[in-house]
Amino acid sequence: MSYFSDINTISSNIAPVDYYSKNSDYTGKRNVSGGHEMVEYHENTHHRIWLNELAESYEAHWHSALEIILPLENTYTVIAHGDTIILQPGEILIVPPGEVHELNAPATGKRFIYIMNISPLTKLKGFARIASIMSHSLLVSEITHPNIYADVYDLLVQIRNEYFSNHEFAELTIQSLLLNLFVKLGENHSQQENVFTNTKPSKQKEYIQLFNDALEYIDNHYTEDISLDYIAGQTGFSKFHFSRLFKQYTGYNFSDYLCFRRIKEAEKKLENPDYSITDVAISSGFASISTFNRLFKQQKGCTPSEYRKQNSRIVNKHLK
């Protein structure tokens, strides 16, 4: 199957999509400096999608947007979270906001790159569960996700077609399609029989609901002093049993997930210059500014002050 020809036309009755004029303000070369990428969305949108044919590689970096990579011709190598992923044509890699990753392109090839601002969707009830699934880069292929791969692929084609259209409600449509994609991922994960290893199938659904509730609680109370003992007690598990199951369900230790959630909130607040660094730390759930600075740099590779400066340059550039 030729993936490029498969998605080069919306339908047999519509002319091929022009992938270049829409992005005439963009060279396709990404602005990575000091381990941070300054994302350039298309004018008046929360997105940037382009057909990438450049043999450009990028050092380890992160950005505040969701990135989706879909090779069409030749492979594309991504190093993220200690793993080297060699994407084959048709495979889909979803890189969550904030994850440090390295990109290595072959000498020739084509791939679609989707850069999406999903912050409006993260405020929706239930998104905490989706965030835990996408806490690290997620490979979606016919092998890893046989039940939903075709649907996810089709949704990405629809998102791309909307982006390159002049449709009046394209922005809203893209957001709805993204939400549909996230729901597919969430439902697929919940239906997997091996989410909780060594657990009877009759208990799977019960455990999934309990841990969805636990994630929802954390999402609503992460600024408070949440203890492992307390939240384990709320689920009815011992601290040891809860910790083991929580790691199976989210891929995180409880304390690491709580820190991850607080850092996500801090990133949003740092974009507002009216908040001091201390205000950001305390209002995001950190007990002290020193702890906040240490953990933020550990996760992001820069201090909160450096993060703020980097993002203020992005804002100023778009205001010019």
Coordinates of C-alpha atoms in Angstrom, one line a residue:
M1 CA 0.0 0.0 0.0
S2 CA 1.3 3.5 -0.9
Y3 CA 0.4 5.7 2.0
F4 CA 1.3 8.9 0.1
S5 CA -1.0 8.1 -2.7
D6 CA -3.6 6.8 -0.3
I7 CA -4.0 10.2 1.4
N8 CA -3.0 12.5 -1.4
T9 CA -6.6 13.0 -2.4
I10 CA -9.6 13.6 -0.3
S11 CA -11.7 11.5 -2.7
S12 CA -11.7 10.5 -6.3
N13 CA -14.0 13.4 -7.1
I14 CA -11.9 16.1 -5.5
A15 CA -8.7 17.5 -6.8
P16 CA -5.5 16.7 -4.9
V17 CA -4.8 18.8 -1.8
D18 CA -2.3 21.6 -2.1
Y19 CA 0.1 20.9 0.8
Y20 CA 2.3 23.9 0.2
S21 CA 0.4 27.2 -0.2
K22 CA -1.3 26.8 3.2
N23 CA 2.1 26.8 4.8
S24 CA 3.7 29.5 2.6
D25 CA 4.7 31.3 5.8
Y26 CA 6.7 28.3 7.0
T27 CA 9.9 26.7 5.7
G28 CA 9.4 23.4 7.4
K29 CA 12.6 23.9 9.4
R30 CA 11.9 23.8 13.1
N31 CA 13.2 26.4 15.5
V32 CA 15.0 24.4 18.1
S33 CA 17.4 26.1 20.5
G34 CA 18.7 25.2 23.9
G35 CA 16.6 22.0 24.1
H36 CA 13.3 23.9 23.4
E37 CA 11.3 24.3 20.2
M38 CA 9.6 27.5 19.6
V39 CA 6.4 26.3 17.9
E40 CA 5.0 28.3 15.0
Y41 CA 1.3 27.6 14.5
H42 CA -0.4 28.6 11.4
E43 CA -2.0 32.1 11.6
N44 CA -5.1 32.2 13.7
T45 CA -5.1 28.5 14.4
H46 CA -3.8 26.1 17.2
H47 CA -2.1 23.9 14.6
R48 CA 0.6 23.4 12.1
I49 CA 0.5 20.4 9.7
W50 CA 2.9 20.0 6.9
L51 CA 4.3 17.5 4.4
N52 CA 7.9 17.2 5.5
E53 CA 10.5 16.2 2.9
L54 CA 13.6 17.6 4.5
A55 CA 16.5 15.5 5.6
E56 CA 16.7 17.6 8.8
S57 CA 17.5 16.0 12.2
Y58 CA 17.0 17.7 15.5
E59 CA 18.7 17.3 18.8
A60 CA 16.9 16.3 22.0
H61 CA 14.2 19.0 22.6
W62 CA 10.7 19.5 23.9
H63 CA 7.7 21.8 23.1
S64 CA 4.3 22.6 24.6
A65 CA 2.4 21.1 21.7
L66 CA 1.3 17.6 20.9
E67 CA 3.2 16.2 17.9
I68 CA 2.0 13.4 15.6
I69 CA 4.4 11.9 13.1
L70 CA 3.2 9.8 10.1
P71 CA 5.8 8.6 7.7
L72 CA 4.7 8.1 4.1
E73 CA 7.9 7.1 2.3
N74 CA 10.9 5.8 4.0
T75 CA 11.4 5.5 7.8
Y76 CA 11.8 8.2 10.4
T77 CA 13.6 7.7 13.7
V78 CA 12.5 9.2 17.0
I79 CA 14.3 8.8 20.3
A80 CA 12.1 9.5 23.3
H81 CA 11.9 8.3 26.9
G82 CA 15.1 6.2 26.4
D83 CA 13.6 4.3 23.5
T84 CA 14.6 4.4 19.8
I85 CA 11.6 4.1 17.6
I86 CA 12.1 3.5 13.9
L87 CA 8.8 4.5 12.3
Q88 CA 7.8 2.6 9.2
P89 CA 5.5 4.1 6.5
G90 CA 1.9 4.2 7.8
E91 CA 2.9 3.9 11.5
I92 CA 1.8 6.8 13.8
L93 CA 3.8 8.2 16.7
I94 CA 2.1 10.5 19.2
V95 CA 4.6 12.6 21.2
P96 CA 2.9 14.3 24.2
P97 CA 3.5 17.9 25.1
G98 CA 6.6 18.4 27.1
E99 CA 8.3 15.1 26.3
V100 CA 12.0 15.4 25.4
H101 CA 12.6 13.7 22.0
E102 CA 15.1 13.6 19.2
L103 CA 14.3 13.4 15.5
N104 CA 16.5 11.8 12.9
A105 CA 15.4 11.9 9.2
P106 CA 16.7 9.7 6.4
A107 CA 18.4 11.2 3.4
T108 CA 15.2 11.0 1.4
G109 CA 11.6 10.4 2.4
K110 CA 8.2 12.0 3.1
R111 CA 6.2 12.3 6.3
F112 CA 3.3 14.4 7.7
I113 CA 4.1 16.3 10.9
Y114 CA 1.2 17.4 13.0
I115 CA 1.9 20.0 15.7
M116 CA -1.3 20.6 17.8
N117 CA -2.1 22.8 20.7
I118 CA -4.4 20.5 22.8
S119 CA -4.7 22.8 25.9
P120 CA -8.4 23.5 25.3
L121 CA -9.2 19.8 25.4
T122 CA -7.2 19.1 28.6
K123 CA -9.7 21.0 30.6
L124 CA -12.5 18.5 29.8
K125 CA -13.7 16.1 32.4
G126 CA -12.1 12.7 31.9
F127 CA -9.1 14.0 30.0
A128 CA -6.8 13.0 33.0
R129 CA -7.2 9.4 31.9
I130 CA -6.1 10.3 28.3
A131 CA -3.2 12.3 29.6
S132 CA -1.9 9.2 31.5
I133 CA -2.1 7.1 28.4
M134 CA -0.1 9.7 26.5
S135 CA 2.3 10.5 29.2
H136 CA 5.1 9.1 27.0
S137 CA 5.3 8.7 23.2
L138 CA 2.7 6.3 21.9
L139 CA 3.2 4.2 18.8
V140 CA 0.0 3.3 17.0
S141 CA 0.3 0.7 14.3
E142 CA -1.6 -2.3 12.9
I143 CA 0.4 -4.4 15.3
T144 CA 0.2 -2.4 18.5
H145 CA -3.4 -1.2 18.1
P146 CA -5.1 -3.6 15.6
N147 CA -8.6 -2.7 16.8
I148 CA -8.4 1.1 16.3
Y149 CA -5.5 1.7 13.9
A150 CA -7.7 2.2 10.8
D151 CA -9.9 4.6 12.8
V152 CA -7.0 6.6 14.1
Y153 CA -5.4 6.7 10.6
D154 CA -8.7 7.9 9.1
L155 CA -9.1 10.6 11.8
L156 CA -5.6 11.9 11.0
V157 CA -6.5 12.1 7.3
Q158 CA -9.7 14.0 8.2
I159 CA -7.8 16.4 10.4
R160 CA -5.2 17.0 7.7
N161 CA -7.9 17.6 5.1
E162 CA -9.7 20.1 7.3
Y163 CA -6.4 21.9 8.0
F164 CA -5.8 22.4 4.3
S165 CA -9.4 23.3 3.5
N166 CA -11.0 26.8 3.5
H167 CA -13.8 25.4 5.6
E168 CA -15.5 28.0 7.8
F169 CA -15.5 25.7 10.8
A170 CA -12.2 23.9 10.1
E171 CA -10.8 24.8 13.5
L172 CA -13.8 23.5 15.4
T173 CA -13.9 20.4 13.3
I174 CA -10.2 19.7 13.9
Q175 CA -10.8 20.0 17.7
S176 CA -13.7 17.6 17.5
L177 CA -11.7 15.1 15.5
L178 CA -8.8 15.3 17.9
L179 CA -11.2 14.6 20.8
N180 CA -12.6 11.6 18.9
L181 CA -9.0 10.3 18.4
F182 CA -8.3 10.6 22.2
V183 CA -11.6 8.8 23.0
K184 CA -10.5 5.9 20.7
L185 CA -7.2 5.7 22.5
G186 CA -8.9 5.7 25.9
E187 CA -11.5 3.1 25.0
N188 CA -8.9 0.9 23.5
H189 CA -6.7 1.0 26.5
S190 CA -9.6 0.3 28.9
Q191 CA -10.6 -2.7 26.8
Q192 CA -7.2 -4.3 26.8
E193 CA -7.2 -7.5 28.8
N194 CA -3.6 -7.0 30.0
V195 CA -4.0 -3.6 31.6
F196 CA -3.8 -5.2 35.0
T197 CA -1.5 -8.3 34.9
N198 CA -2.4 -11.3 37.0
T199 CA -6.0 -9.9 37.5
K200 CA -9.1 -11.9 36.8
P201 CA -11.1 -10.5 33.8
S202 CA -14.1 -10.0 36.1
K203 CA -12.0 -7.5 38.1
Q204 CA -10.6 -5.6 35.1
K205 CA -13.6 -3.3 34.6
E206 CA -13.9 -2.6 38.3
Y207 CA -10.2 -1.7 38.6
I208 CA -10.3 0.5 35.5
Q209 CA -13.2 2.5 37.0
L210 CA -11.4 2.8 40.4
F211 CA -8.2 4.1 38.8
N212 CA -10.1 6.4 36.5
D213 CA -11.7 7.9 39.6
A214 CA -8.3 8.1 41.2
L215 CA -6.8 10.0 38.3
E216 CA -9.9 12.3 38.2
Y217 CA -9.3 13.0 41.9
I218 CA -5.7 13.9 41.4
D219 CA -6.6 16.1 38.5
N220 CA -9.0 18.1 40.8
H221 CA -6.8 18.1 43.9
Y222 CA -3.2 18.1 42.7
T223 CA -2.5 21.5 44.3
E224 CA -3.3 20.0 47.7
D225 CA -1.1 17.8 49.9
I226 CA -2.3 14.5 48.5
S227 CA -0.7 11.5 50.2
L228 CA -0.3 8.0 48.8
D229 CA -1.8 6.7 52.0
Y230 CA -5.0 8.8 51.6
I231 CA -5.7 8.1 47.9
A232 CA -4.9 4.4 48.3
G233 CA -7.4 4.3 51.2
Q234 CA -10.0 6.0 49.0
T235 CA -9.7 3.1 46.5
G236 CA -9.9 0.5 49.2
F237 CA -6.4 -0.9 48.4
S238 CA -3.3 -1.1 50.7
K239 CA -0.6 1.4 49.8
F240 CA 1.6 -1.4 48.4
H241 CA -1.2 -2.8 46.2
F242 CA -2.4 0.6 45.0
S243 CA 1.2 1.6 44.1
R244 CA 1.7 -1.6 42.0
L245 CA -1.6 -1.2 40.2
F246 CA -1.2 2.5 39.6
K247 CA 2.1 1.9 37.9
Q248 CA 0.6 -0.8 35.7
Y249 CA -2.3 1.5 34.7
T250 CA -0.4 4.8 34.1
G251 CA 3.3 3.8 33.7
Y252 CA 4.1 6.2 36.6
N253 CA 4.8 5.9 40.2
F254 CA 2.2 7.8 42.2
S255 CA 4.7 10.5 43.3
D256 CA 6.1 10.9 39.8
Y257 CA 2.6 11.2 38.3
L258 CA 1.6 13.9 40.9
C259 CA 4.8 15.8 40.0
F260 CA 4.0 15.4 36.3
R261 CA 0.6 16.8 36.8
R262 CA 1.8 19.8 38.8
I263 CA 4.5 20.6 36.2
K264 CA 1.8 20.6 33.5
E265 CA -0.1 23.2 35.5
A266 CA 3.0 25.2 36.1
E267 CA 3.8 25.4 32.4
K268 CA 0.4 27.1 31.8
K269 CA 0.9 29.6 34.6
L270 CA 4.4 30.5 33.6
E271 CA 3.0 31.8 30.3
N272 CA 1.2 34.5 32.3
P273 CA 3.7 37.2 33.3
D274 CA 1.4 38.4 36.1
Y275 CA 2.4 35.4 38.2
S276 CA 5.8 35.4 40.0
I277 CA 7.8 32.2 39.9
T278 CA 6.9 31.7 43.6
D279 CA 3.2 32.2 42.9
V280 CA 3.4 29.6 40.1
A281 CA 5.2 27.1 42.4
I282 CA 2.7 27.4 45.3
S283 CA -0.4 27.6 43.2
S284 CA 0.7 24.4 41.3
G285 CA 1.1 22.4 44.4
F286 CA 4.8 22.6 45.2
A287 CA 5.7 23.1 48.8
S288 CA 8.8 25.3 48.1
I289 CA 10.4 27.3 45.4
S290 CA 13.6 25.2 45.6
T291 CA 11.7 21.9 45.1
F292 CA 9.8 23.5 42.2
N293 CA 13.0 24.7 40.5
R294 CA 14.7 21.4 41.0
L295 CA 11.9 19.2 39.7
F296 CA 11.0 21.5 36.8
K297 CA 14.6 21.5 35.5
Q298 CA 14.7 17.8 36.0
Q299 CA 11.7 17.3 33.8
K300 CA 12.1 20.1 31.3
G301 CA 15.8 20.6 31.1
C302 CA 15.5 24.3 31.9
T303 CA 14.6 26.4 34.9
P304 CA 11.1 28.0 35.3
S305 CA 12.6 31.4 34.5
E306 CA 14.3 30.1 31.4
Y307 CA 11.0 28.5 30.3
R308 CA 9.2 31.8 30.8
K309 CA 11.7 33.7 28.7
Q310 CA 11.6 31.1 25.9
N311 CA 7.8 31.3 25.7
S312 CA 7.7 35.1 26.0
R313 CA 9.8 35.2 22.8
I314 CA 7.2 33.1 21.0
V315 CA 4.4 35.4 22.1
N316 CA 6.3 38.5 21.2
K317 CA 7.1 37.1 17.8
H318 CA 3.4 36.5 17.0
L319 CA 2.5 40.0 18.3
K320 CA 4.8 41.7 15.8

